[in-house]
Short mmCIF file of C-alpha atoms and ligand atoms in Angstrom, two decimals:
data_model
loop_
_atom_site.label_atom_id
_atom_site.label_comp_id
_atom_site.label_asym_id
_atom_site.label_seq_id
_atom_site.Cartn_x
_atom_site.Cartn_y
_atom_site.Cartn_z
CA MET T 255 16.05 -25.51 -16.06
CA ALA T 256 17.23 -21.87 -15.86
CA ARG T 257 20.33 -21.08 -14.24
CA LYS T 258 20.68 -20.15 -10.70
CA SER T 259 20.52 -16.27 -9.72
CA HIS T 260 23.70 -15.19 -7.55
CA VAL T 261 22.56 -12.67 -5.14
CA SER T 262 24.64 -10.61 -2.86
CA THR T 263 22.82 -8.92 0.31
CA ILE T 264 23.48 -7.61 3.76
CA VAL T 265 21.71 -9.74 6.24
CA ASN T 266 21.84 -8.10 9.93
CA GLY T 267 24.57 -5.90 9.02
CA GLU T 268 27.05 -9.16 7.42
CA PRO T 269 27.48 -9.62 3.57
CA ILE T 270 25.89 -12.59 2.59
CA GLU T 271 25.69 -14.19 -0.69
CA PHE T 272 23.45 -16.98 -2.21
CA LEU T 273 22.12 -18.64 -5.06
CA CYS T 274 18.14 -19.08 -5.78
CA ASP T 275 15.64 -19.59 -8.37
CA PRO T 276 13.24 -16.75 -9.37
CA PRO T 277 10.32 -18.53 -7.68
CA GLN T 278 11.96 -18.62 -4.35
CA THR T 279 10.78 -15.89 -1.77
CA LEU T 280 13.10 -14.27 0.37
CA LEU T 281 11.41 -16.15 3.35
CA GLU T 282 12.19 -19.38 1.92
CA VAL T 283 15.96 -18.34 1.28
CA LEU T 284 16.28 -16.96 4.96
CA ARG T 285 15.00 -20.28 6.46
CA GLU T 286 16.19 -22.86 4.26
CA GLU T 287 19.26 -21.41 2.51
CA LEU T 288 20.50 -19.25 5.35
CA GLN T 289 19.32 -21.21 8.40
CA LEU T 290 17.74 -17.98 9.91
CA THR T 291 14.58 -19.84 10.92
CA GLY T 292 13.61 -16.95 13.17
CA THR T 293 11.29 -15.42 10.75
CA LYS T 294 8.14 -17.71 10.39
CA GLU T 295 5.74 -18.52 7.85
CA GLY T 296 2.09 -18.26 8.73
CA CYS T 297 -0.02 -17.45 5.85
CA GLY T 298 2.24 -16.72 2.96
CA THR T 299 -0.01 -14.13 1.60
CA GLY T 300 0.74 -11.01 3.68
CA ASP T 301 -2.01 -11.16 6.13
CA CYS T 302 -0.42 -12.51 9.20
CA GLY T 303 3.03 -10.52 9.64
CA ALA T 304 4.80 -13.62 11.03
CA CYS T 305 7.53 -13.20 8.27
CA THR T 306 8.05 -9.72 9.03
CA ILE T 307 11.62 -8.38 8.16
CA THR T 308 13.27 -4.89 7.35
CA LEU T 309 14.28 -4.27 3.36
CA ASP T 310 16.39 -1.16 3.06
CA GLY T 311 15.10 0.02 6.46
CA ARG T 312 11.42 -0.38 5.70
CA LEU T 313 9.19 -3.50 7.18
CA ALA T 314 8.18 -5.86 4.66
CA CYS T 315 6.53 -9.26 4.57
CA ALA T 316 9.54 -11.85 3.68
CA CYS T 317 6.66 -14.08 2.22
CA LEU T 318 5.96 -11.50 -0.59
CA VAL T 319 9.35 -10.80 -1.62
CA LEU T 320 11.25 -12.62 -4.37
CA ALA T 321 14.80 -13.52 -3.01
CA VAL T 322 16.37 -12.45 -6.27
CA GLU T 323 14.91 -8.96 -5.25
CA ALA T 324 17.35 -8.64 -2.47
CA GLU T 325 20.18 -8.30 -4.76
CA GLY T 326 22.18 -5.16 -3.23
CA ARG T 327 19.57 -4.39 -0.53
CA SER T 328 19.95 -4.90 3.49
CA ILE T 329 17.73 -7.07 5.08
CA GLY T 330 16.99 -7.01 9.06
CA THR T 331 15.65 -10.08 10.59
CA VAL T 332 14.73 -10.90 14.35
CA GLU T 333 18.09 -12.59 14.72
CA GLY T 334 19.83 -8.79 14.20
CA ILE T 335 17.53 -7.33 17.35
CA ALA T 336 19.84 -8.54 20.31
CA SER T 337 23.39 -7.35 20.45
CA GLY T 338 25.14 -10.65 21.10
CA GLU T 339 23.87 -12.01 24.59
CA HIS T 340 22.17 -8.72 25.45
CA LEU T 341 18.44 -8.97 24.81
CA HIS T 342 16.91 -5.86 23.35
CA PRO T 343 14.62 -4.24 25.64
CA LEU T 344 11.95 -5.36 23.77
CA GLN T 345 12.62 -8.72 24.05
CA LYS T 346 13.44 -8.41 27.55
CA LYS T 347 9.92 -6.72 28.22
CA PHE T 348 8.19 -9.67 25.93
CA LEU T 349 9.91 -12.13 28.46
CA GLU T 350 8.71 -10.44 31.68
CA GLU T 351 5.10 -9.97 30.44
CA ALA T 352 4.60 -13.02 29.11
CA ALA T 353 3.98 -11.47 25.74
CA LEU T 354 3.96 -15.03 23.96
CA GLN T 355 3.03 -18.66 24.20
CA CYS T 356 3.64 -20.72 21.06
CA GLY T 357 5.90 -17.93 19.80
CA VAL T 358 5.40 -18.17 15.98
CA CYS T 359 4.13 -14.76 15.88
CA THR T 360 6.82 -13.22 18.07
CA PRO T 361 9.84 -12.59 15.91
CA GLY T 362 7.38 -10.66 13.48
CA LEU T 363 5.94 -8.62 16.37
CA LEU T 364 9.40 -8.03 17.52
CA VAL T 365 10.77 -6.61 14.32
CA ALA T 366 7.61 -4.62 13.50
CA ALA T 367 7.68 -3.03 17.10
CA LYS T 368 11.17 -2.29 16.86
CA ALA T 369 10.44 -0.57 13.58
CA LEU T 370 7.89 1.56 15.46
CA LEU T 371 10.37 2.47 18.23
CA ASP T 372 12.88 3.33 16.03
CA ARG T 373 10.72 5.81 14.26
CA ASN T 374 8.40 6.98 17.33
CA PRO T 375 10.34 6.26 20.84
CA GLN T 376 7.10 7.17 22.76
CA PRO T 377 4.21 5.74 20.92
CA THR T 378 0.39 5.97 22.42
CA GLU T 379 -1.27 2.52 23.10
CA GLN T 380 -3.43 3.47 19.93
CA GLU T 381 -0.35 3.88 17.91
CA VAL T 382 1.13 0.57 19.13
CA ARG T 383 -2.14 -1.23 18.04
CA TYR T 384 -2.22 0.39 14.91
CA ALA T 385 1.51 -0.13 14.03
CA LEU T 386 0.87 -3.91 14.95
CA ALA T 387 -1.96 -4.44 13.01
CA GLY T 388 -0.35 -6.62 10.62
CA ASN T 389 0.78 -9.17 13.10
CA LEU T 390 -1.72 -11.82 13.79
CA CYS T 391 -1.63 -13.57 17.40
CA ARG T 392 -3.66 -16.86 17.77
CA CYS T 393 -2.58 -17.75 21.22
CA THR T 394 -1.46 -14.87 23.62
CA GLY T 395 -3.97 -12.14 22.37
CA TYR T 396 -2.55 -8.47 22.12
CA ASP T 397 -2.92 -6.82 25.64
CA LYS T 398 0.22 -8.28 26.85
CA VAL T 399 2.13 -7.43 23.39
CA VAL T 400 1.17 -3.85 23.80
CA ARG T 401 1.91 -3.59 27.21
CA ALA T 402 5.39 -4.98 26.68
CA VAL T 403 5.85 -2.50 23.75
CA LEU T 404 4.93 0.45 25.87
CA ASP T 405 7.00 -0.78 28.70
CA ALA T 406 10.25 -1.19 26.53
CA ALA T 407 9.65 2.26 25.29
CA VAL T 408 9.82 3.72 28.61
CA GLU T 409 12.95 1.44 29.44
CA ILE T 410 14.72 2.74 26.30
CA GLY T 411 13.79 6.45 26.92
CA GLY T 412 15.30 5.96 30.26
CA GLU T 413 18.61 4.91 28.97
CA SER T 414 19.13 7.49 26.71
CA PRO T 415 17.86 11.02 28.23
CA MET Q 119 5.32 -21.00 -7.70
CA LYS Q 120 5.83 -22.10 -11.01
CA SER Q 121 9.20 -21.23 -12.79
CA PHE Q 122 9.59 -18.04 -14.40
CA ARG Q 123 12.34 -15.54 -15.60
CA TYR Q 124 13.12 -12.60 -13.50
CA GLU Q 125 14.61 -9.32 -14.95
CA ALA Q 126 15.39 -5.96 -13.29
CA PRO Q 127 15.99 -3.56 -16.05
CA ARG Q 128 17.52 -0.05 -15.43
CA THR Q 129 15.62 2.04 -17.85
CA VAL Q 130 12.18 2.57 -19.09
CA GLU Q 131 12.97 1.54 -22.45
CA GLU Q 132 14.53 -1.67 -21.47
CA ALA Q 133 11.30 -2.27 -19.53
CA VAL Q 134 9.41 -1.79 -22.38
CA ALA Q 135 11.24 -4.17 -25.07
CA LEU Q 136 11.18 -6.87 -22.29
CA LEU Q 137 7.36 -6.55 -21.57
CA ALA Q 138 6.56 -6.50 -25.68
CA LYS Q 139 8.74 -9.62 -26.31
CA GLY Q 140 7.04 -11.32 -23.30
CA ASN Q 141 3.61 -10.80 -25.15
CA GLY Q 142 0.97 -11.87 -22.34
CA ASP Q 143 3.08 -13.81 -20.30
CA ALA Q 144 5.12 -11.05 -19.07
CA ARG Q 145 4.02 -8.71 -15.90
CA VAL Q 146 5.53 -5.86 -14.03
CA LEU Q 147 6.28 -6.41 -10.47
CA ALA Q 148 6.39 -3.22 -7.91
CA GLY Q 149 5.68 -4.07 -4.39
CA GLY Q 150 4.45 -7.72 -5.35
CA THR Q 151 1.65 -7.55 -2.70
CA ASP Q 152 -1.04 -8.24 -5.32
CA LEU Q 153 1.23 -10.05 -7.70
CA ILE Q 154 3.27 -12.39 -5.43
CA VAL Q 155 0.00 -13.23 -3.59
CA GLN Q 156 -1.61 -13.99 -7.14
CA MET Q 157 1.24 -16.30 -8.23
CA ARG Q 158 1.61 -18.13 -5.06
CA THR Q 159 -2.11 -19.05 -4.63
CA GLY Q 160 -1.65 -20.23 -8.45
CA VAL Q 161 -4.37 -17.39 -9.81
CA ARG Q 162 -1.64 -16.27 -12.15
CA HIS Q 163 1.23 -18.11 -14.07
CA LEU Q 164 3.81 -15.89 -15.92
CA ARG Q 165 6.85 -16.57 -17.70
CA LEU Q 166 8.69 -13.41 -16.94
CA ILE Q 167 8.49 -10.93 -14.41
CA VAL Q 168 9.96 -7.53 -15.11
CA ASP Q 169 10.64 -5.69 -11.84
CA VAL Q 170 10.39 -2.14 -12.28
CA LYS Q 171 11.99 -0.93 -9.01
CA ARG Q 172 15.90 -0.19 -10.29
CA ILE Q 173 14.30 2.40 -12.87
CA PRO Q 174 14.82 5.89 -11.65
CA GLU Q 175 11.51 7.12 -12.87
CA THR Q 176 9.25 4.74 -11.51
CA LEU Q 177 10.66 5.91 -8.05
CA ARG Q 178 10.51 9.21 -8.37
CA LEU Q 179 8.58 11.38 -5.46
CA GLU Q 180 8.77 15.24 -6.85
CA PHE Q 181 6.36 17.90 -5.66
CA ASP Q 182 6.89 21.30 -6.81
CA GLY Q 183 3.84 23.16 -5.14
CA THR Q 184 1.95 22.31 -8.47
CA VAL Q 185 1.98 18.68 -9.51
CA LEU Q 186 3.15 15.55 -7.58
CA ARG Q 187 4.89 13.23 -9.79
CA LEU Q 188 4.85 9.76 -8.24
CA GLY Q 189 6.90 7.10 -9.51
CA ALA Q 190 4.49 4.26 -10.08
CA ALA Q 191 6.66 1.92 -7.71
CA VAL Q 192 7.03 4.16 -5.02
CA PRO Q 193 5.99 2.77 -1.87
CA CYS Q 194 3.15 4.09 0.33
CA ALA Q 195 5.57 4.10 3.21
CA ALA Q 196 7.62 6.72 1.37
CA ILE Q 197 4.82 8.94 0.68
CA ARG Q 198 3.74 8.84 4.31
CA GLU Q 199 7.08 10.03 5.29
CA HIS Q 200 7.30 12.96 2.86
CA ARG Q 201 7.11 16.16 4.94
CA GLU Q 202 4.67 18.32 2.50
CA LEU Q 203 2.28 15.71 0.96
CA ARG Q 204 -0.16 15.52 4.16
CA ARG Q 205 -1.13 19.19 4.08
CA ILE Q 206 -1.52 19.45 0.31
CA PHE Q 207 -3.38 16.01 -0.52
CA PRO Q 208 -4.89 14.71 3.02
CA GLY Q 209 -7.56 12.77 1.43
CA PHE Q 210 -5.01 10.88 -1.02
CA LEU Q 211 -2.87 10.24 1.99
CA GLU Q 212 -5.81 8.87 3.92
CA ALA Q 213 -6.43 6.64 1.03
CA ALA Q 214 -2.73 5.33 0.60
CA GLU Q 215 -2.31 4.73 4.35
CA LEU Q 216 -5.40 2.42 4.37
CA ILE Q 217 -3.66 -0.03 2.20
CA GLY Q 218 -2.64 -3.12 4.33
CA SER Q 219 -0.11 -3.18 7.57
CA GLU Q 220 3.01 -1.35 8.22
CA GLN Q 221 4.66 -4.37 6.28
CA ILE Q 222 2.32 -3.96 3.29
CA GLN Q 223 2.75 -0.11 3.01
CA GLY Q 224 6.70 -0.60 3.01
CA ARG Q 225 6.41 -2.27 -0.29
CA ALA Q 226 2.84 -1.71 -1.92
CA SER Q 227 2.77 1.36 -4.58
CA VAL Q 228 0.13 3.55 -5.96
CA GLY Q 229 1.01 2.47 -9.51
CA GLY Q 230 0.25 -1.00 -8.20
CA ASN Q 231 -3.04 -0.49 -6.87
CA VAL Q 232 -4.07 1.30 -9.75
CA CYS Q 233 -2.73 -1.34 -12.26
CA ASN Q 234 -4.00 -4.23 -10.56
CA ALA Q 235 -7.45 -2.56 -11.09
CA SER Q 236 -9.47 -4.15 -8.37
CA PRO Q 237 -12.90 -2.17 -8.14
CA ALA Q 238 -12.25 -1.53 -4.46
CA ALA Q 239 -8.63 -0.18 -4.89
CA ASP Q 240 -8.29 2.46 -2.11
CA THR Q 241 -6.33 5.22 -3.95
CA VAL Q 242 -8.38 4.83 -7.13
CA PRO Q 243 -11.48 7.09 -5.93
CA ALA Q 244 -9.08 9.59 -4.45
CA LEU Q 245 -6.81 9.94 -7.43
CA ILE Q 246 -9.80 10.04 -9.41
CA ALA Q 247 -11.16 13.14 -7.05
CA LEU Q 248 -7.78 14.79 -7.41
CA GLY Q 249 -8.04 14.79 -11.35
CA ALA Q 250 -4.83 12.38 -11.76
CA GLU Q 251 -3.21 10.94 -14.95
CA CYS Q 252 -1.54 8.02 -15.85
CA VAL Q 253 1.79 8.42 -17.49
CA ILE Q 254 2.20 5.29 -19.77
CA ALA Q 255 5.32 4.40 -21.91
CA GLY Q 256 5.06 1.81 -24.36
CA PRO Q 257 6.86 0.51 -27.70
CA GLU Q 258 5.45 3.24 -29.93
CA ARG Q 259 5.10 6.25 -27.60
CA THR Q 260 4.52 7.76 -24.14
CA ARG Q 261 0.75 8.29 -23.44
CA SER Q 262 -1.51 10.08 -20.61
CA VAL Q 263 -4.67 8.56 -19.55
CA PRO Q 264 -6.99 10.11 -16.61
CA VAL Q 265 -6.87 7.59 -13.77
CA GLU Q 266 -10.61 7.50 -13.99
CA ALA Q 267 -10.29 5.87 -17.67
CA PHE Q 268 -7.68 3.73 -16.64
CA ALA Q 269 -9.42 0.73 -15.47
CA THR Q 270 -11.76 -0.88 -17.74
CA GLY Q 271 -13.09 -3.79 -15.48
CA PRO Q 272 -12.08 -6.02 -12.63
CA GLY Q 273 -8.49 -6.65 -13.09
CA GLU Q 274 -8.68 -5.24 -16.63
CA THR Q 275 -6.81 -1.69 -17.81
CA VAL Q 276 -5.90 0.15 -20.73
CA LEU Q 277 -2.47 -0.77 -20.99
CA GLN Q 278 -1.54 -2.65 -24.21
CA THR Q 279 1.51 -5.33 -24.48
CA GLY Q 280 4.73 -3.79 -23.85
CA GLU Q 281 3.19 -0.73 -21.90
CA LEU Q 282 4.22 0.21 -18.51
CA LEU Q 283 2.95 2.92 -15.94
CA VAL Q 284 5.78 4.96 -15.50
CA GLU Q 285 4.26 7.79 -12.91
CA LEU Q 286 1.15 9.32 -11.85
CA ARG Q 287 0.79 12.94 -12.00
CA ILE Q 288 -1.35 14.39 -9.39
CA PRO Q 289 -2.13 18.14 -9.57
CA ALA Q 290 -2.52 20.08 -6.27
CA PRO Q 291 -5.96 21.33 -6.11
CA PRO Q 292 -6.29 25.45 -6.09
CA THR Q 293 -6.26 27.32 -2.75
CA GLY Q 294 -9.68 26.85 -1.06
CA SER Q 295 -9.81 23.49 -1.84
CA GLY Q 296 -10.08 20.30 0.40
CA ASP Q 297 -9.98 16.43 -0.44
CA ALA Q 298 -11.10 13.49 1.54
CA TYR Q 299 -11.24 9.55 1.55
CA LEU Q 300 -13.34 7.26 3.35
CA ARG Q 301 -14.10 3.77 3.23
CA PHE Q 302 -16.30 1.36 5.24
CA THR Q 303 -14.52 -2.12 6.40
CA PRO Q 304 -15.62 -4.30 9.03
CA ARG Q 305 -12.26 -4.16 10.71
CA THR Q 306 -10.33 -0.77 10.82
CA GLU Q 307 -7.06 -2.17 9.66
CA MET Q 308 -6.41 -4.77 7.03
CA ASP Q 309 -9.59 -5.25 5.27
CA ILE Q 310 -10.95 -4.54 1.68
CA ALA Q 311 -13.42 -1.66 1.18
CA VAL Q 312 -17.22 -2.52 0.96
CA VAL Q 313 -17.42 1.10 -0.31
CA GLY Q 314 -14.96 3.86 -0.73
CA ALA Q 315 -15.77 7.38 -1.46
CA GLY Q 316 -12.98 10.19 -2.73
CA VAL Q 317 -14.23 13.63 -2.87
CA CYS Q 318 -12.50 16.96 -3.72
CA VAL Q 319 -14.14 20.44 -3.16
CA THR Q 320 -13.21 24.15 -4.21
CA LEU Q 321 -14.95 27.03 -2.51
CA ASP Q 322 -14.68 30.84 -3.35
CA GLY Q 323 -14.21 33.52 -1.11
CA GLU Q 324 -17.93 33.80 -0.11
CA GLY Q 325 -17.90 29.98 0.65
CA ARG Q 326 -19.77 29.19 -2.43
CA CYS Q 327 -18.49 25.71 -4.28
CA THR Q 328 -16.97 26.38 -7.56
CA ALA Q 329 -15.69 22.73 -8.43
CA ALA Q 330 -16.32 19.32 -6.90
CA ARG Q 331 -15.11 15.90 -8.02
CA VAL Q 332 -16.94 12.82 -6.32
CA ALA Q 333 -15.81 9.10 -7.17
CA LEU Q 334 -16.98 5.78 -5.58
CA GLY Q 335 -15.13 2.59 -5.22
CA ALA Q 336 -16.38 -1.00 -4.97
CA VAL Q 337 -19.96 -0.15 -6.18
CA ALA Q 338 -19.13 -1.07 -9.97
CA PRO Q 339 -16.45 -3.06 -12.10
CA THR Q 340 -14.30 -0.36 -11.82
CA ALA Q 341 -14.36 2.96 -9.63
CA ILE Q 342 -16.84 5.57 -10.80
CA ARG Q 343 -17.07 9.41 -11.26
CA VAL Q 344 -20.57 10.74 -10.26
CA PRO Q 345 -21.28 13.99 -12.05
CA ALA Q 346 -24.49 14.24 -11.36
CA ALA Q 347 -23.41 14.73 -7.54
CA GLU Q 348 -20.95 17.04 -8.79
CA GLU Q 349 -23.45 19.22 -10.44
CA ALA Q 350 -25.53 19.18 -7.29
CA LEU Q 351 -22.64 20.71 -5.16
CA VAL Q 352 -21.40 23.64 -7.50
CA GLY Q 353 -23.01 26.68 -6.78
CA THR Q 354 -23.92 25.69 -3.17
CA ASP Q 355 -22.47 26.61 0.18
CA LEU Q 356 -22.10 22.86 0.70
CA GLY Q 357 -24.58 22.89 3.54
CA THR Q 358 -26.69 19.96 4.88
CA GLU Q 359 -29.14 19.98 1.93
CA ALA Q 360 -26.62 20.13 -0.66
CA LEU Q 361 -24.69 17.14 0.84
CA GLU Q 362 -28.05 15.24 0.89
CA LEU Q 363 -28.46 15.93 -2.67
CA ALA Q 364 -25.35 14.90 -3.79
CA ALA Q 365 -25.42 11.50 -1.61
CA GLU Q 366 -28.94 10.77 -3.05
CA GLU Q 367 -26.88 10.95 -6.61
CA ALA Q 368 -24.14 8.89 -5.32
CA ARG Q 369 -26.87 6.18 -4.30
CA ALA Q 370 -28.28 6.36 -7.92
CA ALA Q 371 -25.00 5.84 -9.56
CA ALA Q 372 -23.93 3.16 -7.89
CA ARG Q 373 -24.38 -0.27 -9.60
CA PRO Q 374 -23.11 -2.73 -6.63
CA ILE Q 375 -23.27 -6.46 -6.80
CA ASP Q 376 -24.20 -8.86 -3.83
CA ASP Q 377 -21.02 -10.63 -2.50
CA LEU Q 378 -19.35 -11.93 0.75
CA ARG Q 379 -18.75 -8.68 1.75
CA ALA Q 380 -22.00 -7.26 1.59
CA PRO Q 381 -25.37 -6.93 -0.30
CA ALA Q 382 -25.96 -4.53 -3.26
CA TRP Q 383 -28.54 -2.80 -1.02
CA TYR Q 384 -26.07 -2.02 1.50
CA ARG Q 385 -23.55 -0.95 -0.73
CA ARG Q 386 -25.99 1.55 -2.14
CA HIS Q 387 -26.87 2.95 1.27
CA LEU Q 388 -23.12 3.18 2.15
CA ALA Q 389 -22.37 5.07 -1.25
CA GLY Q 390 -24.71 7.72 0.03
CA VAL Q 391 -23.49 8.06 3.62
CA LEU Q 392 -19.72 8.18 2.92
CA THR Q 393 -20.18 10.77 0.08
CA ARG Q 394 -21.95 12.94 2.35
CA ARG Q 395 -19.64 12.32 5.07
CA SER Q 396 -16.46 12.53 2.97
CA LEU Q 397 -17.88 15.76 1.54
CA ALA Q 398 -18.48 17.50 4.78
CA ILE Q 399 -14.76 16.41 5.59
CA ALA Q 400 -13.41 18.09 2.56
CA ARG Q 401 -15.56 20.88 2.87
CA ASP Q 402 -14.03 21.89 6.56
CA ARG Q 403 -10.55 21.46 5.03
CA ALA Q 404 -11.23 23.62 2.08
CA MET Q 405 -12.48 26.33 4.62
CA ARG Q 406 -9.46 26.18 6.42
CA ARG Q 407 -7.50 26.67 3.39
CA ALA Q 408 -9.18 29.40 2.04
C1 LIG F 179 -2.68 -8.20 3.60
C2 LIG F 179 -2.73 -7.15 2.31
C3 LIG F 179 -3.71 -6.16 2.59
C4 LIG F 179 -4.05 -5.28 1.76
N1 LIG F 179 -4.90 -4.24 1.79
C5 LIG F 179 -5.50 -3.63 1.03
C6 LIG F 179 -6.30 -2.27 1.15
O1 LIG F 179 -6.41 -2.08 2.28
N2 LIG F 179 -6.45 -1.16 0.17
C7 LIG F 179 -6.30 -1.77 -1.24
O2 LIG F 179 -6.44 -0.86 -2.07
N3 LIG F 179 -5.31 -2.55 -1.44
C8 LIG F 179 -4.88 -3.57 -0.28
N4 LIG F 179 -3.99 -4.71 -0.60
C9 LIG F 179 -3.77 -4.98 -2.25
C10 LIG F 179 -2.41 -4.27 -2.63
O3 LIG F 179 -1.38 -4.30 -1.46
C11 LIG F 179 -2.47 -2.97 -3.16
O4 LIG F 179 -3.12 -3.31 -4.32
C12 LIG F 179 -1.19 -2.36 -3.65
O5 LIG F 179 -1.27 -0.92 -3.89
C13 LIG F 179 -0.45 -3.03 -4.86
O6 LIG F 179 0.79 -2.44 -5.22
P1 LIG F 179 1.82 -3.25 -5.35
O7 LIG F 179 3.11 -2.31 -6.00
O8 LIG F 179 2.51 -4.38 -4.48
O9 LIG F 179 1.60 -3.93 -6.85
P2 LIG F 179 2.20 -5.31 -7.34
O10 LIG F 179 1.65 -6.59 -6.78
O11 LIG F 179 3.52 -5.43 -7.47
O12 LIG F 179 1.44 -5.29 -8.76
C14 LIG F 179 0.13 -5.42 -8.81
C15 LIG F 179 -0.51 -5.50 -10.15
O13 LIG F 179 -0.11 -4.23 -10.97
C16 LIG F 179 0.82 -4.39 -12.16
N5 LIG F 179 1.64 -3.33 -12.01
C17 LIG F 179 2.21 -3.12 -10.96
N6 LIG F 179 3.17 -1.81 -11.33
C18 LIG F 179 2.96 -1.52 -12.76
C19 LIG F 179 3.44 -0.61 -13.71
N7 LIG F 179 4.13 0.35 -13.17
N8 LIG F 179 2.89 -0.87 -14.85
C20 LIG F 179 2.38 -1.69 -15.29
N9 LIG F 179 1.70 -2.49 -14.38
C21 LIG F 179 1.93 -2.64 -13.40
C22 LIG F 179 1.50 -5.56 -12.02
O14 LIG F 179 1.77 -6.74 -12.89
C23 LIG F 179 0.16 -6.69 -10.95
O15 LIG F 179 -0.67 -7.21 -11.78
C24 LIG F 179 -3.61 -5.30 0.21
C25 LIG F 179 -2.93 -6.71 -0.21
C26 LIG F 179 -2.41 -7.46 1.14
C27 LIG F 179 -1.35 -8.67 0.61
S1 LIG F 180 3.81 -15.45 6.03
FE1 LIG F 180 4.08 -13.41 5.51
S2 LIG F 180 2.38 -12.55 6.22
FE2 LIG F 180 1.88 -14.34 7.04
S1 LIG F 181 2.26 -16.64 20.80
FE1 LIG F 181 1.26 -18.13 19.30
S2 LIG F 181 0.65 -17.03 17.40
FE2 LIG F 181 1.16 -15.54 19.04
#
């Protein structure tokens, strides 16, 4: 067996080091080594978006990233969205609008929606639907999710005029 | 996934040396949106993965007004963020933006799309329409191959052991040109092309077509160029009649198969429809850039 690789990364702003084997995906390491179980596995093939994270600021499917690739990179997961006890407006609106049922898709939707609002603070409904096309939800459907994202955009816009 | 060795070289030379030593059991990793899926689903077993994302040449994204030098590992998201490219290569951007979701775009590269050599790869017809070239580094020499000659069959390319795609060189079309890419899929996002059509046309001051390139995806074992359609366009005003003739040639050139996405007859029909529609878009763009 080959020696494990030592990887230094930044996860949600904190420097983190871990050991891994090349075949381990970043998703496995986040969940099983780092106990960051917010990021979910749905398909394992890039189709469902349950594993959505940011890698150096860009969205990625953690199921299609090798953990060794994370050396020197900065990772963002759903655990980094709230500030301490303060939920992000997206999280509040998901709760208010009941935009989740089982919740397996929710972390990925939140990470993808936050990336959208960071880039485009006032998206149209169509832009929201396109931006979230890589996130599948099997229970709730998409209307409530889209409404929650649009409401969060209004709230964030109101906070920082 | 089965065990393998992972290397992330910093230079093209090191990458070539690793690939040459790895024989057939080594493969390049760019965004991994094809390769990691193939490894996870057991389609592909490898001994060595050579991650090329630490090599400056494969991450280059430079446009000097004449040629776009696109590093093979640049993710589609970076192409989309570039401020100038959409105006010059709207059709190529249409194709690159169709690849997967936002999450996939964050990693998927055009180089990977080309090297994976799927007959349905979206950027390939768009690149052929623009006359793009593949710059390949290898143990002996660096060579350049037009995108239309790069794939030799489904999943097969001209790359020899030890060779690696370093960048794509995409010439900006001359003034009075327009390019366009259209594909047909049952779902608007996150689906594989049933047929794709990439075209580029150039008009002179009088509105006469002086050059045309037409390429189709998913109607043959590799993307194909349709010279007969191009000949039907040059010298015309790209009016309804000329576009219909080109569509006819596209239907004739298509050699599709029946599969779960569509029967062959329907693909042939789509080849005509998409050729006609993408040409109309490219013509209107060319008129605006006259
Ligand atoms: C959910 C999902 C949706 C998708 N949707 C689309 C779509 O709509 N349209 C479409 O065309 N594709 C689609 N794809 C396929 C894939 O995303 C694209 O083909 C993508 O462009 C591949 O790029 P990559 O950088 O991820 O390549 P990788 O997976 O890293 O590599 C692909 C192949 O090319 C080889 N390779 C990569 N770079 C080089 C190089 N520089 N030199 C030599 N060999 C190299 C690799 O060894 C591998 O065999 C989708 C994939 C997923 C998972
Ligand atoms: S688990 Fe990664 S996209 Fe489905
Ligand atoms: S809430 Fe269950 S998958 Fe979306």
